[in-house]
mmCIF file of C-alpha atoms (C1' of nucleotides) in Angstrom:
data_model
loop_
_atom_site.group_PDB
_atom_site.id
_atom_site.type_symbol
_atom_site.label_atom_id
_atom_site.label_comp_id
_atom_site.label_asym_id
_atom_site.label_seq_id
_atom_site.Cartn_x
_atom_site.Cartn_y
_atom_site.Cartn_z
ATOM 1 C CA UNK A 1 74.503 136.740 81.475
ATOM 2 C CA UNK A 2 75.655 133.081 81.085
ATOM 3 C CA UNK A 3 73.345 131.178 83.106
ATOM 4 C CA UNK A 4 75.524 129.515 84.982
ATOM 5 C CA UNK A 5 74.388 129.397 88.500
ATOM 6 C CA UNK A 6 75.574 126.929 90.798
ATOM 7 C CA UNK A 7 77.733 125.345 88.485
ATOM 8 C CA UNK A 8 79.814 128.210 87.858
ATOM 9 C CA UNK A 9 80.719 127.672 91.126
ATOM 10 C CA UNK A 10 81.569 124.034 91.028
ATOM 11 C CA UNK A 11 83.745 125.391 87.863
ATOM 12 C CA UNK A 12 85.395 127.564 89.634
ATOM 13 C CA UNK A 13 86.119 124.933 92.281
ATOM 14 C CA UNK A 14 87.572 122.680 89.339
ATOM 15 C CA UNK A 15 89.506 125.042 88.277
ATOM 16 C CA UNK A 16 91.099 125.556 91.542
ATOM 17 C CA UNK A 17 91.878 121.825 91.436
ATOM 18 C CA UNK A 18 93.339 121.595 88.548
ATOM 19 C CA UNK A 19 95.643 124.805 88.698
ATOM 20 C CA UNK A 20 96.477 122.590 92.034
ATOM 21 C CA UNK A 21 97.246 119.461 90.058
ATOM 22 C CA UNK A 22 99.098 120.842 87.670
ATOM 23 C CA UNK A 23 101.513 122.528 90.483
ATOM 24 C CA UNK A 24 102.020 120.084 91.968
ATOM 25 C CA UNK A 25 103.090 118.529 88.795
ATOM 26 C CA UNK A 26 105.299 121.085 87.259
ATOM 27 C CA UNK A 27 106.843 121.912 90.970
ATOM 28 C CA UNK A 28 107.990 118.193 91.880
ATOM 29 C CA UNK A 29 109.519 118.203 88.614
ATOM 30 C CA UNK A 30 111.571 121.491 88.662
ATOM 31 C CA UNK A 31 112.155 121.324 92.081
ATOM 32 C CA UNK A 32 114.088 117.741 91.204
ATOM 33 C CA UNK A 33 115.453 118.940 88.472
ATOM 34 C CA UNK A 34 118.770 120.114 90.323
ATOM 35 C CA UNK A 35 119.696 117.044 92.336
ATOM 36 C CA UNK A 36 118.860 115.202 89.353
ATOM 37 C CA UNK A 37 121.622 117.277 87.007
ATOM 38 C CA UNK A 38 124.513 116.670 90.173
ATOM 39 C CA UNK A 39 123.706 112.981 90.372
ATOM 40 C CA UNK A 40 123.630 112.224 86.450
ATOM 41 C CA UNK A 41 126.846 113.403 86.702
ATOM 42 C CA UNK A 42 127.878 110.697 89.447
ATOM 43 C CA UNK A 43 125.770 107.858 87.645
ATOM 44 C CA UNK A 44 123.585 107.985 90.434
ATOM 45 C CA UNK A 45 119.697 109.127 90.060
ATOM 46 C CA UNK A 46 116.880 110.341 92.116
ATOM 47 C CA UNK A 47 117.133 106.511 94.114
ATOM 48 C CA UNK A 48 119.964 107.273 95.334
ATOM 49 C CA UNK A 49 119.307 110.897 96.476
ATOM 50 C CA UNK A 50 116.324 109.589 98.314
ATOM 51 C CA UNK A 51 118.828 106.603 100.220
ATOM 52 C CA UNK A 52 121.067 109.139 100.984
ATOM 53 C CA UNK A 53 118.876 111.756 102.264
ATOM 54 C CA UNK A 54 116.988 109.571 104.912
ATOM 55 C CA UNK A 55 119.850 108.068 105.965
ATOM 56 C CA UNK A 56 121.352 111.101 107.081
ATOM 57 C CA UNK A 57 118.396 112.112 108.538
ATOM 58 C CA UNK A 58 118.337 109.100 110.698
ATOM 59 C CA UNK A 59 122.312 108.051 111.270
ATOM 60 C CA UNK A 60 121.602 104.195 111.493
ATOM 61 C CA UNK A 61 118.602 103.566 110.383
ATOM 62 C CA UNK A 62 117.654 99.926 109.828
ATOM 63 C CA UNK A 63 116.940 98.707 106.232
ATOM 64 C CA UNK A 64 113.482 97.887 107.525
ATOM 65 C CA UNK A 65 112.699 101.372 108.188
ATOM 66 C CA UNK A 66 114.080 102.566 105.489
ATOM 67 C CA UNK A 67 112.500 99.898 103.161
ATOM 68 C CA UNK A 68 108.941 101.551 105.495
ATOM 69 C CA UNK A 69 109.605 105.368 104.742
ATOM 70 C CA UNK A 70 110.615 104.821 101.042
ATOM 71 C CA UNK A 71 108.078 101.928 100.330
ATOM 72 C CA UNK A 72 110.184 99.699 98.299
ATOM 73 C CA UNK A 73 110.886 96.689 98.150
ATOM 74 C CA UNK A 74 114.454 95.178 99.659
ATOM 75 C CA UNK A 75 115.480 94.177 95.843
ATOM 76 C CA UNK A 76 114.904 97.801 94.748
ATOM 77 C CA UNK A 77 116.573 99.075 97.448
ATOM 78 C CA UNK A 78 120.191 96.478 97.440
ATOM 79 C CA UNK A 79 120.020 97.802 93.253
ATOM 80 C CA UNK A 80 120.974 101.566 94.400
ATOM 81 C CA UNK A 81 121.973 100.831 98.140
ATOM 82 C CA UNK A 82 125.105 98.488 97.367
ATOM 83 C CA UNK A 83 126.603 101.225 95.076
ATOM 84 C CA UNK A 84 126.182 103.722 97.563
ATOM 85 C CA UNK A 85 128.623 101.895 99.834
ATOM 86 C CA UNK A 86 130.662 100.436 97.203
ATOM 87 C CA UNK A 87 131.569 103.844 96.737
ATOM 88 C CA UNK A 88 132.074 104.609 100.028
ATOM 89 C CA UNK A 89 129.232 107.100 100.569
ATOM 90 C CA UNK A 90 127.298 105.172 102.872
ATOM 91 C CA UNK A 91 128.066 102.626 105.798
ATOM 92 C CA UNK A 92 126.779 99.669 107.648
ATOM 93 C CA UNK A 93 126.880 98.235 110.997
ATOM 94 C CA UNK A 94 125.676 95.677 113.110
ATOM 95 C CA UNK A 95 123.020 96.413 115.627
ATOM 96 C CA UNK A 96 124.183 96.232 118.702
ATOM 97 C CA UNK A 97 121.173 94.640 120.504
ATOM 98 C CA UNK A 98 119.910 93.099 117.793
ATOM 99 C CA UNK A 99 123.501 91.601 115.298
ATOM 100 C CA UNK A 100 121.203 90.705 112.152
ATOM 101 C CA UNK A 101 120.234 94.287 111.532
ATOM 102 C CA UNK A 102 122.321 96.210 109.370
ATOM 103 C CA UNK A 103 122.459 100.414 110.380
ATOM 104 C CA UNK A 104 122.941 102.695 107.898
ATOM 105 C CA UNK A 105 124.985 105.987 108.347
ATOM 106 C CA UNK A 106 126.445 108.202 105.893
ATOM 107 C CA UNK A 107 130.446 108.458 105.876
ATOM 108 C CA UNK A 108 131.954 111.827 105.598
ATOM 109 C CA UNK A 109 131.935 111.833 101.088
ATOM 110 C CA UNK A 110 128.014 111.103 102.020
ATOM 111 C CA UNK A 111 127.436 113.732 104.192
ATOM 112 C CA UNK A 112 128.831 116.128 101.801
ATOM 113 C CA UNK A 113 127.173 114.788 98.372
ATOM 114 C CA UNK A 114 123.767 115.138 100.604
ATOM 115 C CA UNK A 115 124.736 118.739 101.886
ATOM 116 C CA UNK A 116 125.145 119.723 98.492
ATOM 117 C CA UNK A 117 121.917 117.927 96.893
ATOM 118 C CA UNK A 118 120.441 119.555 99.692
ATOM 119 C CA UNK A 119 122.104 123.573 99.071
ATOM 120 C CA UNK A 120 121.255 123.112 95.828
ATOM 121 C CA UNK A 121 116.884 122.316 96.793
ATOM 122 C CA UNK A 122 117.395 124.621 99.394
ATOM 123 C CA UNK A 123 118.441 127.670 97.429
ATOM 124 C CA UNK A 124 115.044 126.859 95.394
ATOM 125 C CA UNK A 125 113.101 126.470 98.501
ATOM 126 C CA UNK A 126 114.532 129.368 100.705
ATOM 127 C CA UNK A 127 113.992 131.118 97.625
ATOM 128 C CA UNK A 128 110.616 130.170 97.226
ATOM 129 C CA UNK A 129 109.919 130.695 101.043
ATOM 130 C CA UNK A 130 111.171 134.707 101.135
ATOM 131 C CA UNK A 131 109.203 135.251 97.788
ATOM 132 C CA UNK A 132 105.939 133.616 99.309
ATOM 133 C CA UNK A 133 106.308 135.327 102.603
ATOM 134 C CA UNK A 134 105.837 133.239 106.776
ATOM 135 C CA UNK A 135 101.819 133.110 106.316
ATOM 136 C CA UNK A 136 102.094 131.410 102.845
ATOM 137 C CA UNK A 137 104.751 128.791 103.782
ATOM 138 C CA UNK A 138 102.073 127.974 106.900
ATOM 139 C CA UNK A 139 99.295 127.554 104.512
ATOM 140 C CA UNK A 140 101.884 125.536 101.955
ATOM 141 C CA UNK A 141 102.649 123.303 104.948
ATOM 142 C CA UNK A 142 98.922 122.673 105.943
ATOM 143 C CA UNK A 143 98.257 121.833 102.528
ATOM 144 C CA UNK A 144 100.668 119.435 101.818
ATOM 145 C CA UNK A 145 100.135 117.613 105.452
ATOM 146 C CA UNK A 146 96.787 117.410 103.874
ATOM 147 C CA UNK A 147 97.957 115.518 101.573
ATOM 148 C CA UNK A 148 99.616 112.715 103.708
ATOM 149 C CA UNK A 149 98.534 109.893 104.227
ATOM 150 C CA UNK A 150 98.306 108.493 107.612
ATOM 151 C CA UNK A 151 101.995 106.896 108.010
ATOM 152 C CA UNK A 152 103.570 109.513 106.526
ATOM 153 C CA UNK A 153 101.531 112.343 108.076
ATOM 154 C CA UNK A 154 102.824 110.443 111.510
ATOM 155 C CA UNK A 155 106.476 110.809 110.226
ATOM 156 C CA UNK A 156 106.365 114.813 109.889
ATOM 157 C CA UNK A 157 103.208 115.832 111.612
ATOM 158 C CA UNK A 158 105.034 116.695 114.946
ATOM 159 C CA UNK A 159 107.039 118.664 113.163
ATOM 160 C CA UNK A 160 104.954 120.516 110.830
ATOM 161 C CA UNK A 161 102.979 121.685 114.184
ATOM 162 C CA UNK A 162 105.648 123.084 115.624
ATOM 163 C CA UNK A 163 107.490 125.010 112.722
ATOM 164 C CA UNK A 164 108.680 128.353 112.787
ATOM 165 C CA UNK A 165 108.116 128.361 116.673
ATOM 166 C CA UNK A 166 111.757 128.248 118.133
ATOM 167 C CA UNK A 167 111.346 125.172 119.538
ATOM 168 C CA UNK A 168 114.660 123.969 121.004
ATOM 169 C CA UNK A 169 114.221 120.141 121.899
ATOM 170 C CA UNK A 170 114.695 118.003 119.167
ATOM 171 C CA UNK A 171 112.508 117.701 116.565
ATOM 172 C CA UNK A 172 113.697 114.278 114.732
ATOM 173 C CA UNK B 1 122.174 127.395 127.243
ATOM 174 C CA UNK B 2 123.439 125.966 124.303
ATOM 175 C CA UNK B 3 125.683 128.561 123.100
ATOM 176 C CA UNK B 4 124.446 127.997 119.193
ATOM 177 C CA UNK B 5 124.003 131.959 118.719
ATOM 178 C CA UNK B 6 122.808 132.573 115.161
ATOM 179 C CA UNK B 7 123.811 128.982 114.226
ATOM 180 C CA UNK B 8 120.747 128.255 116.018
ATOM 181 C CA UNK B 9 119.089 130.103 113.378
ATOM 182 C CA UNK B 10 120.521 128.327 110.840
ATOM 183 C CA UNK B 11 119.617 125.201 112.289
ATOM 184 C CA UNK B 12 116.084 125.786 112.721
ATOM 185 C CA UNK B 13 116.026 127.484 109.177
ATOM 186 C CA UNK B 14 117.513 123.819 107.822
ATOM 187 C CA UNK B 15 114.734 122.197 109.525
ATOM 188 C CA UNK B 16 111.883 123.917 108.117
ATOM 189 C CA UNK B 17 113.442 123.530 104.348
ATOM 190 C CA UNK B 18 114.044 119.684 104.967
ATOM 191 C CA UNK B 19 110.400 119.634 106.561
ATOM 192 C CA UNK B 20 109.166 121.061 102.915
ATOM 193 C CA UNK B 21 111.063 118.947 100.884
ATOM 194 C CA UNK B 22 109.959 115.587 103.227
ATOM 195 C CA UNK B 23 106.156 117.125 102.489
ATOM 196 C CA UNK B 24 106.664 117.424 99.372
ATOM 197 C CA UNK B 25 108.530 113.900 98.621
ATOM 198 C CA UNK B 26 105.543 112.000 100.588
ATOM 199 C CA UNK B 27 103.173 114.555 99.551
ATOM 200 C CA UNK B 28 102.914 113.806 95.594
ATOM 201 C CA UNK B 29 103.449 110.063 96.359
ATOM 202 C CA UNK B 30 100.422 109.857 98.197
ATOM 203 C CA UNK B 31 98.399 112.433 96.063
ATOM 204 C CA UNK B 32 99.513 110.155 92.965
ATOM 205 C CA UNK B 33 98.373 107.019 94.873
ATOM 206 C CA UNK B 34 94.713 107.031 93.903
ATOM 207 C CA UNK B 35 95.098 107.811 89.901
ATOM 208 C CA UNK B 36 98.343 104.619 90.039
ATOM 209 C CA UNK B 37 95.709 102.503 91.599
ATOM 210 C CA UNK B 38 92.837 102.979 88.810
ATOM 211 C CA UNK B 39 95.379 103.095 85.829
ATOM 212 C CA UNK B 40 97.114 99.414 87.049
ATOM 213 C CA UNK B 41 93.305 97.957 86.710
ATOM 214 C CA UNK B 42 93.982 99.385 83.243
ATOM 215 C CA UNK B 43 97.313 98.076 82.597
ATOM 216 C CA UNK B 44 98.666 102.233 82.138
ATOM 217 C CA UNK B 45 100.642 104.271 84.167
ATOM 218 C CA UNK B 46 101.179 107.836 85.227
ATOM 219 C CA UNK B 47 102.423 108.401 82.353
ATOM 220 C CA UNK B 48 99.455 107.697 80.546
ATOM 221 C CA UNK B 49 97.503 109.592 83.086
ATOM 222 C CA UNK B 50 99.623 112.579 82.047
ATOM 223 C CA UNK B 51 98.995 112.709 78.450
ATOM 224 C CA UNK B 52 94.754 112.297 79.150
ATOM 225 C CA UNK B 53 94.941 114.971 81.737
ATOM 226 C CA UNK B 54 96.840 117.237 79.366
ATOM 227 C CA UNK B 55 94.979 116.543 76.183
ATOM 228 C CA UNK B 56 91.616 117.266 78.277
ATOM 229 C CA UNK B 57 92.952 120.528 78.965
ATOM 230 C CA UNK B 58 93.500 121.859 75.667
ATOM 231 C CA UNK B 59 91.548 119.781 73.197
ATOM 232 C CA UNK B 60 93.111 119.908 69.819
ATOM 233 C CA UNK B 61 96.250 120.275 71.687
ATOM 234 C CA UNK B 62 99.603 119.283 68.953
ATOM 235 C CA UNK B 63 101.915 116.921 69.477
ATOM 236 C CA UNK B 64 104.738 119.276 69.904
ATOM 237 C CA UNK B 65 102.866 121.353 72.456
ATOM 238 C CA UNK B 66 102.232 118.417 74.631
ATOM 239 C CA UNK B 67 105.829 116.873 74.372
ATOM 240 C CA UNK B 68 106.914 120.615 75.099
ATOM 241 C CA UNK B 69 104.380 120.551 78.310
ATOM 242 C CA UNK B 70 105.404 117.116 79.087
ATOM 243 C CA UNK B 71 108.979 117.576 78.396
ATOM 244 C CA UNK B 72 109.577 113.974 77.014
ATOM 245 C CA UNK B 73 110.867 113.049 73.409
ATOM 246 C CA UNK B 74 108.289 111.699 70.757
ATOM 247 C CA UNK B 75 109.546 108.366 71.227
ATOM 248 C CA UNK B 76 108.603 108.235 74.977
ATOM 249 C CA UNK B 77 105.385 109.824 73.833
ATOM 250 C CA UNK B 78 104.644 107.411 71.153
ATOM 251 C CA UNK B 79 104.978 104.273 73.379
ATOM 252 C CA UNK B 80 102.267 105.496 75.657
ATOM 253 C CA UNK B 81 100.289 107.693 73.344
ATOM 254 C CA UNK B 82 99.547 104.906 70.762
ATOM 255 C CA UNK B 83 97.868 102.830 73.055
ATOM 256 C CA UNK B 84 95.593 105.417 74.465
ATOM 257 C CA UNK B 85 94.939 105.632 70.552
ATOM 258 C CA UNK B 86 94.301 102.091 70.367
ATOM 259 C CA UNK B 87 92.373 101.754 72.852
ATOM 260 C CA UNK B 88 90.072 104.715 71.539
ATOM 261 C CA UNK B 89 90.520 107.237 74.691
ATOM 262 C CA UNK B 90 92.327 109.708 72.567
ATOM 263 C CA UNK B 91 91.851 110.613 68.852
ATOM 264 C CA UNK B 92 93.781 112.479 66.526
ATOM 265 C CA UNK B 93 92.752 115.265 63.541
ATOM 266 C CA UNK B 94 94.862 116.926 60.716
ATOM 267 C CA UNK B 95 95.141 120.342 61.787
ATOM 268 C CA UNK B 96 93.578 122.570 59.557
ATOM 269 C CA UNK B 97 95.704 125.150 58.798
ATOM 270 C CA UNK B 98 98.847 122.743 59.004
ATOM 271 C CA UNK B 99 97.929 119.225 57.423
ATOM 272 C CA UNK B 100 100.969 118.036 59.366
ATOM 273 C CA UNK B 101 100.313 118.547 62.917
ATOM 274 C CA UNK B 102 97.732 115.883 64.235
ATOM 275 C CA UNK B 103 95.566 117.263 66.800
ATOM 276 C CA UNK B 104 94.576 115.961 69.967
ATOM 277 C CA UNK B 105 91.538 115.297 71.436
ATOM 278 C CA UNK B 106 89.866 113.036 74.257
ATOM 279 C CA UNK B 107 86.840 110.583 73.167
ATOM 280 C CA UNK B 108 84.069 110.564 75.298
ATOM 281 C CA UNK B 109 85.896 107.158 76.877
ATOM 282 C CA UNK B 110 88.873 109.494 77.309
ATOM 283 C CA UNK B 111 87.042 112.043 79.158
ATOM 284 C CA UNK B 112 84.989 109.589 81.043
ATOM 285 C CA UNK B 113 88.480 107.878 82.166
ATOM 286 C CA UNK B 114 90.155 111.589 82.836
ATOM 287 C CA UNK B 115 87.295 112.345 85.140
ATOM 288 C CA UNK B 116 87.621 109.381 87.008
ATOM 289 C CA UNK B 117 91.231 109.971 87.680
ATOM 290 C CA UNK B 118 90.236 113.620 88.395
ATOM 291 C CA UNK B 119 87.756 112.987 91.075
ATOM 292 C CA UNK B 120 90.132 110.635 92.811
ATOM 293 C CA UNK B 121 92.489 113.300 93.350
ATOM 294 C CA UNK B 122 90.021 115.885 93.392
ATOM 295 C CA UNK B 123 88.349 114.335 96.696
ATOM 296 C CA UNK B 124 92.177 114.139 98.221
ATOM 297 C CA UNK B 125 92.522 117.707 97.359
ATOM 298 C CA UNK B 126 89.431 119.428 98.472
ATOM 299 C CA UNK B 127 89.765 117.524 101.742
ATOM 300 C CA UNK B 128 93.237 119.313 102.192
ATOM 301 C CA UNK B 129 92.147 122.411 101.125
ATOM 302 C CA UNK B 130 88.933 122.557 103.524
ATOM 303 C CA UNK B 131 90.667 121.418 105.962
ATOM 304 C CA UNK B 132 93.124 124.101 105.822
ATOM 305 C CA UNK B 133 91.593 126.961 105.006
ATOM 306 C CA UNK B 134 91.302 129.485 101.845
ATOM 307 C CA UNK B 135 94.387 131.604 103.511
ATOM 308 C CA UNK B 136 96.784 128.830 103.361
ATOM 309 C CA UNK B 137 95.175 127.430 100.063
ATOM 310 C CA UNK B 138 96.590 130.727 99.158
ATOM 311 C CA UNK B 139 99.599 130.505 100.438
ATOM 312 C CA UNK B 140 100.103 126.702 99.416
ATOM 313 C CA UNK B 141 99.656 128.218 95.558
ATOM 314 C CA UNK B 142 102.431 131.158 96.430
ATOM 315 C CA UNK B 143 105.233 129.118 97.229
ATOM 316 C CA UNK B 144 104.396 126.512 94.821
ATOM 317 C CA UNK B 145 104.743 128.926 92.150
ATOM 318 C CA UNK B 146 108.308 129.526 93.031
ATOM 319 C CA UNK B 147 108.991 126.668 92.817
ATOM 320 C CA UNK B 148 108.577 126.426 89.254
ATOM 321 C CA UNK B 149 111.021 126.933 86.229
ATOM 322 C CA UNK B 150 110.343 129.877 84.000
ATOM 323 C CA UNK B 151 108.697 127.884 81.139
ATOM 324 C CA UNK B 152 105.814 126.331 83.822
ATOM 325 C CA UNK B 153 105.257 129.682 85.436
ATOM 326 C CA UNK B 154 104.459 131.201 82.284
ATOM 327 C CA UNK B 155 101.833 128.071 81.607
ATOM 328 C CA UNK B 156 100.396 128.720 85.597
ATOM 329 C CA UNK B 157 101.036 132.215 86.607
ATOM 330 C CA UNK B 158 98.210 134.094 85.016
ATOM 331 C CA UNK B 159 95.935 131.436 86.778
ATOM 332 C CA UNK B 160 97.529 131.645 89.846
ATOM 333 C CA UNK B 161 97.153 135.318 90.455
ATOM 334 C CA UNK B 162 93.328 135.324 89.707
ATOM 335 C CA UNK B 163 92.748 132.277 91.410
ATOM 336 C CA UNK B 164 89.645 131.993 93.939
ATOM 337 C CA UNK B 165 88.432 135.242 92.082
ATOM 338 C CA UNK B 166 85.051 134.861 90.151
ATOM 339 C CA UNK B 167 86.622 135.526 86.656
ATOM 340 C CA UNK B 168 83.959 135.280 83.781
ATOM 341 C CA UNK B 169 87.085 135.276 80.686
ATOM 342 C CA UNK B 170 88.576 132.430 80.108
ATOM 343 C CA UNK B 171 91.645 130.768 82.050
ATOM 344 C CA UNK B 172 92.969 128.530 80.025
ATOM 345 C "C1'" DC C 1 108.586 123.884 41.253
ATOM 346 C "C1'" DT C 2 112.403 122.480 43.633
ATOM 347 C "C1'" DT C 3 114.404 122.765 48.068
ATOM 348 C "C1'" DG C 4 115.001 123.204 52.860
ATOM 349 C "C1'" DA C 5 112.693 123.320 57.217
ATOM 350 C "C1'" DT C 6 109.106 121.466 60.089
ATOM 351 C "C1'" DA C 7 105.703 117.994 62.246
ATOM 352 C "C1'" DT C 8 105.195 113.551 63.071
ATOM 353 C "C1'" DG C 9 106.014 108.481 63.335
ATOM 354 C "C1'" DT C 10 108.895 104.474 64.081
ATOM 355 C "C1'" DC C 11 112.734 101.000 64.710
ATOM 356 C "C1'" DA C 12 116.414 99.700 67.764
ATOM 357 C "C1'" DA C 13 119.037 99.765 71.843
ATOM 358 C "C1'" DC C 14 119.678 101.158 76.426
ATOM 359 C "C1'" DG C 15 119.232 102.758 81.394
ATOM 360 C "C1'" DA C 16 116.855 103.764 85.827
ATOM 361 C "C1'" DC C 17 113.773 102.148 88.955
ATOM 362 C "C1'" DA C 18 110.145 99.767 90.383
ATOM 363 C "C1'" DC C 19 107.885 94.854 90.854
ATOM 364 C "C1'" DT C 20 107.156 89.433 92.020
ATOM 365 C "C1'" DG C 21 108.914 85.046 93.337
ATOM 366 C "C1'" DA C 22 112.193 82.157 95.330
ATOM 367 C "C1'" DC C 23 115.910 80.932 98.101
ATOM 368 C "C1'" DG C 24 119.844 81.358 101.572
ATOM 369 C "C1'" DT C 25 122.010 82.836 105.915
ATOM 370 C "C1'" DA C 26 122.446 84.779 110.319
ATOM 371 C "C1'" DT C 27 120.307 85.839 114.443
ATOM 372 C "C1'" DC C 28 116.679 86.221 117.876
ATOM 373 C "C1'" DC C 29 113.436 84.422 120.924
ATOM 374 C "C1'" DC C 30 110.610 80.924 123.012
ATOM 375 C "C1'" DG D 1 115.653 72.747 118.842
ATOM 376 C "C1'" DG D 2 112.723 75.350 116.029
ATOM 377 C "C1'" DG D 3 109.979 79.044 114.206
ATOM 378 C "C1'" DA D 4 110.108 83.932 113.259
ATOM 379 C "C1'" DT D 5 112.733 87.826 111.804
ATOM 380 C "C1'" DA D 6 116.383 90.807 109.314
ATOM 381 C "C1'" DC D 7 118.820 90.952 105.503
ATOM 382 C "C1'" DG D 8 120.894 89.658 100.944
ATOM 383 C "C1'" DT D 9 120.649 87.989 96.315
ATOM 384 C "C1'" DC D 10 119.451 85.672 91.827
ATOM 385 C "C1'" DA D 11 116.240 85.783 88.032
ATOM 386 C "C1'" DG D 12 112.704 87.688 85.340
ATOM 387 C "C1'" DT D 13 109.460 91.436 84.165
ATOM 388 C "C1'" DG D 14 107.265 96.089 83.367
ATOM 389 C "C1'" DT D 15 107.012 101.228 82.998
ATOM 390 C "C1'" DC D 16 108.966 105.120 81.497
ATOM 391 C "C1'" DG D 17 112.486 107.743 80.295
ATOM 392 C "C1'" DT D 18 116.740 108.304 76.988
ATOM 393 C "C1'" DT D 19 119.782 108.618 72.270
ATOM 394 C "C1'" DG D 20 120.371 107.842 67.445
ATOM 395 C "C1'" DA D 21 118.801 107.110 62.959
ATOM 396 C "C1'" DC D 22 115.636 107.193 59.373
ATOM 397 C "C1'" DA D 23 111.025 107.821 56.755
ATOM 398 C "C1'" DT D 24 107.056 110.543 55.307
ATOM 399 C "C1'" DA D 25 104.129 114.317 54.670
ATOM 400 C "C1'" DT D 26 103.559 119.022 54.458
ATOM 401 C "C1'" DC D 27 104.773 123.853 54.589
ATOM 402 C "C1'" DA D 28 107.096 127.841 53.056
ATOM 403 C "C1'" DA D 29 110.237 130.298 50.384
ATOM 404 C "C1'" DG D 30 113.266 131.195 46.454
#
DNA sequence: CTTGATATGTCAACGACACTGACGTATCCC
DNA sequence: GGGATACGTCAGTGTCGTTGACATATCAAG
């Protein structure tokens, strides 16, 4: 009736894509949207939330590998670092074996801004999760690893095999 | 063994949520990656990457519908929209039955340069999607739907529940 | 036909967050 | 001692967002 043939399938396929795309698009921004409200409040933006969450998921961190997993530069980095520990959110100390590195921890005021950027992503997400149901947050997690590229699919890929199985070891 | 009782829960819960938020942090970095590449040859940016992608998807689109979609004021539009103008990607047309609006449309340039972006991500996103499966494809669309605000759901949701079915009507 | 609302454009200033390039210091390691 | 490494910082630039103010064209209603 419209003479489409193949291509209606490769339309159908773009489709798909695009009602992927756009997703993808809409969901990073709304599911920003609420750390970005608590932190415009603090002068702080979506730098900063990113500084403060990987540094509390690895209590002293280098600035090298924080600089790796964030892929910025060190300038970019001292801009939204130093007034994290100016205001006493974050921490550094000298390496032990090696005294020229600087480790980054979160103090106790950085702990709890993260733990409440994070409530506030993980009401969305939990949220999200119950509505979807356990197979669809599998799929949604092989999708987005599908999406990685190699060095970051090498940060979380352990992980991402493993979730949902209670897996008691740790899983940093 | 290590006495956490349902905090263990908890714990494992916290896990899975930060694992979704780290997938989805690295996850639209590295999907945008390809599109940032091709626009810097072009001395643009995402954002102008935004506006072709948008305007391709609903030709004749207005202004105000596409700051509305894009949730940006006229004046952040204007910077990026003029020189898409300019550089004769995008065109504009009275409306019709409103002489004000100015309608937007993509020149064949515009669609030749929104396909290019399209198949760069396209390529990234078919690979994740074959690789995972049409189940968590499925699933992947579920819980990225809840992630969305109440103004993008309405734009997605009637596509989302049809999608992979062979509708004739129109989706847009 | 005047009048108010609407659609759009534009000038100016600013802020957040990224970049390059260059240089300095402390420390490590050979 | 000397080169490499880890980190910090100064200076300049670019993209992309913001607010505020103002201008113009057009619509829609009294």
């Amino acid at each position: 009736m419209d003479g489409r043939g193949t291509a209606g399938l490769l339309y159908l396929r773009e489709e798909e894509i695009r009602l992927a795309m756009e997703l993808l698009f809409y969901g990073y921004r709304d599911f920003t949207a609420g750390p970005d409200a608590i932190l415009a409040e603090l002068g702080m933006g979506r730098a900063h939330h990113r500084v403060l969450y990987f540094v509390g998921r690895h209590p002293g961190i280098t600035v090298s590998e924080l600089l790796a997993i964030l892929r910025i530069t060190k300038q970019s980095l001292g801009r939204v670092l130093q007034p994290l520990i100016a205001g006493g959110y974050v921490v550094q100390s000298r390496g032990r074996s090696d005294r020229r590195q600087r480790l980054l921890s979160l103090t106790s005021a950085g702990e709890a801004l993260e733990r409440r950027l994070f409530e506030s992503q993980r009401a969305l997400l939990a949220r999200a999760f119950r509505d979807a149901g356990g197979p669809a947050v599998e799929g949604f997690r092989k999708v987005m690893l599908g999406l990685l590229g190699a060095e970051a699919r090498a940060r979380v890929g352990l992980r991402v095999s493993v979730a949902g199985a209670p897996v008691a070891g740790k899983v940093a």
